[in-house]
Amino acid sequence: MLQQSDYDSIGVVATHCDTRKLVIAENEALNFDLKELYCDFWNDLIIIWEEINAYILAVAECEADPECSTPPTPPENYLYKLRLINGGTYQNCNSKERRFEGVKRVLLYYSYSRYVILNGFNDTPTGVVQKINEFSLPTPIKDLQAYADKYRNMGYASFKDTVGYLCANRDYFTWTDCKLCGCGCSKCSGTKAKGYGLKGRTITKDV
């Protein structure tokens, strides 16, 4: 779902990094972070993301094909779905404009958090080792954990903003089934599996 270039705006990923580790980090973030964060919403979000990607690809193919005279039809509520994935602005219940980063950005934060930890280790015939060479020393694991937690915290803050967008537009996202408290949503817990053995706090918060 992500490209290496997507990380350029949030963190430092080496040009010649091990892309396998990026993919592993993304899969872990999908299965152990976003799936927990969005709980019952997650399957619907995946369907929307795939639907948006398929439409964008179909438009690009049509534009590149001289014989394509009928552009593909956008999905229902396309602009609302596109903002959900890529971010944008919306009006909250107080008619104030709020900016949010979108589900893709949430995945980027959590993926990068996991990548920071994962990238420091390599598998060898004699076991897993911490990366080191004659020109540099590995960052202490506690520093890596603190750095990773920073991105998890940013991801969680961004996640809460997307929930606010979903709730403000629940007429278009009827599957959200928000438990309303005033004009916000009560969500499930935060994520538990950090990727390095520690567990996060369970959080329930009104948005």
mmCIF file of N, CA and C in Angstrom, residues 18-83:
data_model
loop_
_atom_site.group_PDB
_atom_site.id
_atom_site.type_symbol
_atom_site.label_atom_id
_atom_site.label_comp_id
_atom_site.label_asym_id
_atom_site.label_seq_id
_atom_site.Cartn_x
_atom_site.Cartn_y
_atom_site.Cartn_z
ATOM 1 N N ASP A 18 16.900 -1.651 2.902
ATOM 2 C CA ASP A 18 16.379 -2.999 2.691
ATOM 3 C C ASP A 18 14.855 -2.905 2.593
ATOM 4 N N THR A 19 14.355 -2.916 1.361
ATOM 5 C CA THR A 19 12.922 -2.733 1.169
ATOM 6 C C THR A 19 12.111 -3.860 1.798
ATOM 7 N N ARG A 20 12.722 -5.033 1.979
ATOM 8 C CA ARG A 20 12.011 -6.132 2.629
ATOM 9 C C ARG A 20 11.619 -5.751 4.039
ATOM 10 N N LYS A 21 12.498 -5.011 4.716
ATOM 11 C CA LYS A 21 12.186 -4.597 6.081
ATOM 12 C C LYS A 21 11.064 -3.560 6.097
ATOM 13 N N LEU A 22 11.030 -2.703 5.084
ATOM 14 C CA LEU A 22 9.927 -1.747 4.992
ATOM 15 C C LEU A 22 8.595 -2.475 4.815
ATOM 16 N N VAL A 23 8.600 -3.503 3.971
ATOM 17 C CA VAL A 23 7.379 -4.279 3.731
ATOM 18 C C VAL A 23 6.950 -5.006 5.004
ATOM 19 N N ILE A 24 7.912 -5.586 5.723
ATOM 20 C CA ILE A 24 7.603 -6.265 6.986
ATOM 21 C C ILE A 24 7.018 -5.272 7.981
ATOM 22 N N ALA A 25 7.632 -4.093 8.079
ATOM 23 C CA ALA A 25 7.143 -3.072 9.004
ATOM 24 C C ALA A 25 5.726 -2.642 8.642
ATOM 25 N N GLU A 26 5.468 -2.493 7.347
ATOM 26 C CA GLU A 26 4.128 -2.106 6.905
ATOM 27 C C GLU A 26 3.109 -3.187 7.249
ATOM 28 N N ASN A 27 3.443 -4.450 6.981
ATOM 29 C CA ASN A 27 2.514 -5.542 7.282
ATOM 30 C C ASN A 27 2.232 -5.631 8.779
ATOM 31 N N GLU A 28 3.270 -5.439 9.599
ATOM 32 C CA GLU A 28 3.066 -5.471 11.044
ATOM 33 C C GLU A 28 2.164 -4.325 11.484
ATOM 34 N N ALA A 29 2.388 -3.146 10.918
ATOM 35 C CA ALA A 29 1.569 -1.994 11.280
ATOM 36 C C ALA A 29 0.113 -2.202 10.866
ATOM 37 N N LEU A 30 -0.092 -2.808 9.700
ATOM 38 C CA LEU A 30 -1.455 -3.088 9.242
ATOM 39 C C LEU A 30 -2.160 -4.071 10.180
ATOM 40 N N ASN A 31 -1.448 -5.141 10.540
ATOM 41 C CA ASN A 31 -2.075 -6.241 11.270
ATOM 42 C C ASN A 31 -2.117 -6.051 12.786
ATOM 43 N N PHE A 32 -1.197 -5.255 13.320
ATOM 44 C CA PHE A 32 -1.116 -5.140 14.776
ATOM 45 C C PHE A 32 -1.355 -3.727 15.294
ATOM 46 N N ASP A 33 -1.428 -2.748 14.399
ATOM 47 C CA ASP A 33 -1.682 -1.383 14.839
ATOM 48 C C ASP A 33 -3.008 -0.866 14.281
ATOM 49 N N LEU A 34 -3.075 -0.685 12.962
ATOM 50 C CA LEU A 34 -4.287 -0.101 12.392
ATOM 51 C C LEU A 34 -5.498 -1.002 12.563
ATOM 52 N N LYS A 35 -5.298 -2.299 12.464
ATOM 53 C CA LYS A 35 -6.418 -3.224 12.653
ATOM 54 C C LYS A 35 -7.012 -3.072 14.042
ATOM 55 N N GLU A 36 -6.155 -2.857 15.050
ATOM 56 C CA GLU A 36 -6.645 -2.652 16.411
ATOM 57 C C GLU A 36 -7.232 -1.265 16.589
ATOM 58 N N LEU A 37 -6.580 -0.257 16.011
ATOM 59 C CA LEU A 37 -7.042 1.113 16.179
ATOM 60 C C LEU A 37 -8.454 1.305 15.625
ATOM 61 N N TYR A 38 -8.660 0.833 14.400
ATOM 62 C CA TYR A 38 -9.943 1.065 13.742
ATOM 63 C C TYR A 38 -10.942 -0.056 13.997
ATOM 64 N N CYS A 39 -10.515 -1.097 14.669
ATOM 65 C CA CYS A 39 -11.338 -2.249 15.047
ATOM 66 C C CYS A 39 -12.404 -2.574 14.003
ATOM 67 N N ASP A 40 -13.668 -2.412 14.325
ATOM 68 C CA ASP A 40 -14.739 -2.834 13.411
ATOM 69 C C ASP A 40 -14.753 -2.051 12.105
ATOM 70 N N PHE A 41 -14.063 -0.896 12.058
ATOM 71 C CA PHE A 41 -14.047 -0.102 10.836
ATOM 72 C C PHE A 41 -13.035 -0.620 9.825
ATOM 73 N N TRP A 42 -12.075 -1.442 10.259
ATOM 74 C CA TRP A 42 -10.884 -1.685 9.457
ATOM 75 C C TRP A 42 -11.178 -2.328 8.113
ATOM 76 N N ASN A 43 -12.011 -3.350 8.072
ATOM 77 C CA ASN A 43 -12.318 -4.002 6.790
ATOM 78 C C ASN A 43 -12.926 -3.019 5.800
ATOM 79 N N ASP A 44 -13.783 -2.136 6.297
ATOM 80 C CA ASP A 44 -14.396 -1.137 5.418
ATOM 81 C C ASP A 44 -13.352 -0.153 4.899
ATOM 82 N N LEU A 45 -12.389 0.203 5.746
ATOM 83 C CA LEU A 45 -11.331 1.119 5.320
ATOM 84 C C LEU A 45 -10.442 0.483 4.252
ATOM 85 N N ILE A 46 -10.135 -0.798 4.413
ATOM 86 C CA ILE A 46 -9.331 -1.499 3.413
ATOM 87 C C ILE A 46 -10.053 -1.512 2.070
ATOM 88 N N ILE A 47 -11.344 -1.798 2.089
ATOM 89 C CA ILE A 47 -12.131 -1.822 0.849
ATOM 90 C C ILE A 47 -12.100 -0.456 0.174
ATOM 91 N N ILE A 48 -12.268 0.616 0.968
ATOM 92 C CA ILE A 48 -12.236 1.970 0.409
ATOM 93 C C ILE A 48 -10.867 2.276 -0.194
ATOM 94 N N TRP A 49 -9.801 1.926 0.525
ATOM 95 C CA TRP A 49 -8.446 2.205 0.044
ATOM 96 C C TRP A 49 -8.194 1.492 -1.280
ATOM 97 N N GLU A 50 -8.565 0.227 -1.358
ATOM 98 C CA GLU A 50 -8.389 -0.534 -2.594
ATOM 99 C C GLU A 50 -9.245 0.042 -3.718
ATOM 100 N N GLU A 51 -10.443 0.486 -3.381
ATOM 101 C CA GLU A 51 -11.342 1.072 -4.367
ATOM 102 C C GLU A 51 -10.757 2.364 -4.937
ATOM 103 N N ILE A 52 -10.201 3.202 -4.076
ATOM 104 C CA ILE A 52 -9.592 4.457 -4.513
ATOM 105 C C ILE A 52 -8.384 4.180 -5.396
ATOM 106 N N ASN A 53 -7.526 3.252 -4.971
ATOM 107 C CA ASN A 53 -6.333 2.921 -5.755
ATOM 108 C C ASN A 53 -6.703 2.374 -7.135
ATOM 109 N N ALA A 54 -7.735 1.522 -7.181
ATOM 110 C CA ALA A 54 -8.164 0.942 -8.457
ATOM 111 C C ALA A 54 -8.700 2.024 -9.390
ATOM 112 N N TYR A 55 -9.441 2.965 -8.836
ATOM 113 C CA TYR A 55 -9.985 4.049 -9.664
ATOM 114 C C TYR A 55 -8.867 4.940 -10.205
ATOM 115 N N ILE A 56 -7.922 5.318 -9.347
ATOM 116 C CA ILE A 56 -6.811 6.168 -9.781
ATOM 117 C C ILE A 56 -6.007 5.475 -10.878
ATOM 118 N N LEU A 57 -5.774 4.164 -10.723
ATOM 119 C CA LEU A 57 -5.060 3.407 -11.749
ATOM 120 C C LEU A 57 -5.841 3.363 -13.049
ATOM 121 N N ALA A 58 -7.154 3.163 -12.958
ATOM 122 C CA ALA A 58 -7.989 3.110 -14.156
ATOM 123 C C ALA A 58 -7.988 4.448 -14.886
ATOM 124 N N VAL A 59 -8.006 5.554 -14.142
ATOM 125 C CA VAL A 59 -7.958 6.886 -14.764
ATOM 126 C C VAL A 59 -6.631 7.079 -15.489
ATOM 127 N N ALA A 60 -5.537 6.680 -14.858
ATOM 128 C CA ALA A 60 -4.215 6.825 -15.470
ATOM 129 C C ALA A 60 -4.107 5.996 -16.751
ATOM 130 N N GLU A 61 -4.638 4.779 -16.712
ATOM 131 C CA GLU A 61 -4.599 3.916 -17.895
ATOM 132 C C GLU A 61 -5.436 4.502 -19.025
ATOM 133 N N CYS A 62 -6.578 5.085 -18.674
ATOM 134 C CA CYS A 62 -7.445 5.696 -19.690
ATOM 135 C C CYS A 62 -6.769 6.905 -20.324
ATOM 136 N N GLU A 63 -6.120 7.723 -19.493
ATOM 137 C CA GLU A 63 -5.441 8.914 -20.016
ATOM 138 C C GLU A 63 -4.281 8.537 -20.924
ATOM 139 N N ALA A 64 -3.666 7.374 -20.662
ATOM 140 C CA ALA A 64 -2.527 6.941 -21.476
ATOM 141 C C ALA A 64 -2.959 6.208 -22.737
ATOM 142 N N ASP A 65 -4.233 5.885 -22.843
ATOM 143 C CA ASP A 65 -4.746 5.126 -23.979
ATOM 144 C C ASP A 65 -5.507 6.059 -24.923
ATOM 145 N N PRO A 66 -4.988 6.325 -26.112
ATOM 146 C CA PRO A 66 -5.665 7.238 -27.052
ATOM 147 C C PRO A 66 -7.062 6.760 -27.441
ATOM 148 N N GLU A 67 -7.310 5.474 -27.319
ATOM 149 C CA GLU A 67 -8.607 4.932 -27.724
ATOM 150 C C GLU A 67 -9.627 4.939 -26.592
ATOM 151 N N CYS A 68 -9.194 5.355 -25.414
ATOM 152 C CA CYS A 68 -10.127 5.401 -24.275
ATOM 153 C C CYS A 68 -10.926 6.699 -24.345
ATOM 154 N N SER A 69 -12.193 6.580 -24.689
ATOM 155 C CA SER A 69 -13.053 7.761 -24.831
ATOM 156 C C SER A 69 -14.008 7.942 -23.661
ATOM 157 N N THR A 70 -14.128 6.912 -22.835
ATOM 158 C CA THR A 70 -15.049 6.990 -21.696
ATOM 159 C C THR A 70 -14.268 6.836 -20.397
ATOM 160 N N PRO A 71 -14.045 7.927 -19.680
ATOM 161 C CA PRO A 71 -13.306 7.841 -18.419
ATOM 162 C C PRO A 71 -14.034 6.943 -17.417
ATOM 163 N N PRO A 72 -13.305 6.261 -16.554
ATOM 164 C CA PRO A 72 -13.958 5.412 -15.557
ATOM 165 C C PRO A 72 -14.833 6.230 -14.611
ATOM 166 N N THR A 73 -15.863 5.593 -14.132
ATOM 167 C CA THR A 73 -16.783 6.251 -13.202
ATOM 168 C C THR A 73 -16.217 6.217 -11.788
ATOM 169 N N PRO A 74 -16.141 7.365 -11.122
ATOM 170 C CA PRO A 74 -15.580 7.370 -9.758
ATOM 171 C C PRO A 74 -16.481 6.618 -8.800
ATOM 172 N N PRO A 75 -15.924 6.074 -7.723
ATOM 173 C CA PRO A 75 -16.735 5.382 -6.721
ATOM 174 C C PRO A 75 -17.728 6.344 -6.075
ATOM 175 N N GLU A 76 -18.758 5.787 -5.498
ATOM 176 C CA GLU A 76 -19.740 6.597 -4.776
ATOM 177 C C GLU A 76 -19.046 7.351 -3.637
ATOM 178 N N ASN A 77 -19.422 8.620 -3.477
ATOM 179 C CA ASN A 77 -18.831 9.477 -2.437
ATOM 180 C C ASN A 77 -17.307 9.528 -2.564
ATOM 181 N N TYR A 78 -16.837 9.635 -3.794
ATOM 182 C CA TYR A 78 -15.404 9.538 -4.077
ATOM 183 C C TYR A 78 -14.572 10.556 -3.294
ATOM 184 N N LEU A 79 -14.960 11.818 -3.313
ATOM 185 C CA LEU A 79 -14.148 12.844 -2.669
ATOM 186 C C LEU A 79 -14.043 12.623 -1.165
ATOM 187 N N TYR A 80 -15.119 12.161 -0.547
ATOM 188 C CA TYR A 80 -15.079 11.878 0.892
ATOM 189 C C TYR A 80 -14.145 10.704 1.179
ATOM 190 N N LYS A 81 -14.181 9.704 0.320
ATOM 191 C CA LYS A 81 -13.313 8.540 0.495
ATOM 192 C C LYS A 81 -11.853 8.914 0.241
ATOM 193 N N LEU A 82 -11.625 9.746 -0.774
ATOM 194 C CA LEU A 82 -10.263 10.166 -1.091
ATOM 195 C C LEU A 82 -9.660 10.952 0.069
ATOM 196 N N ARG A 83 -10.453 11.855 0.669
ATOM 197 C CA ARG A 83 -9.957 12.606 1.827
ATOM 198 C C ARG A 83 -9.681 11.678 2.995
#
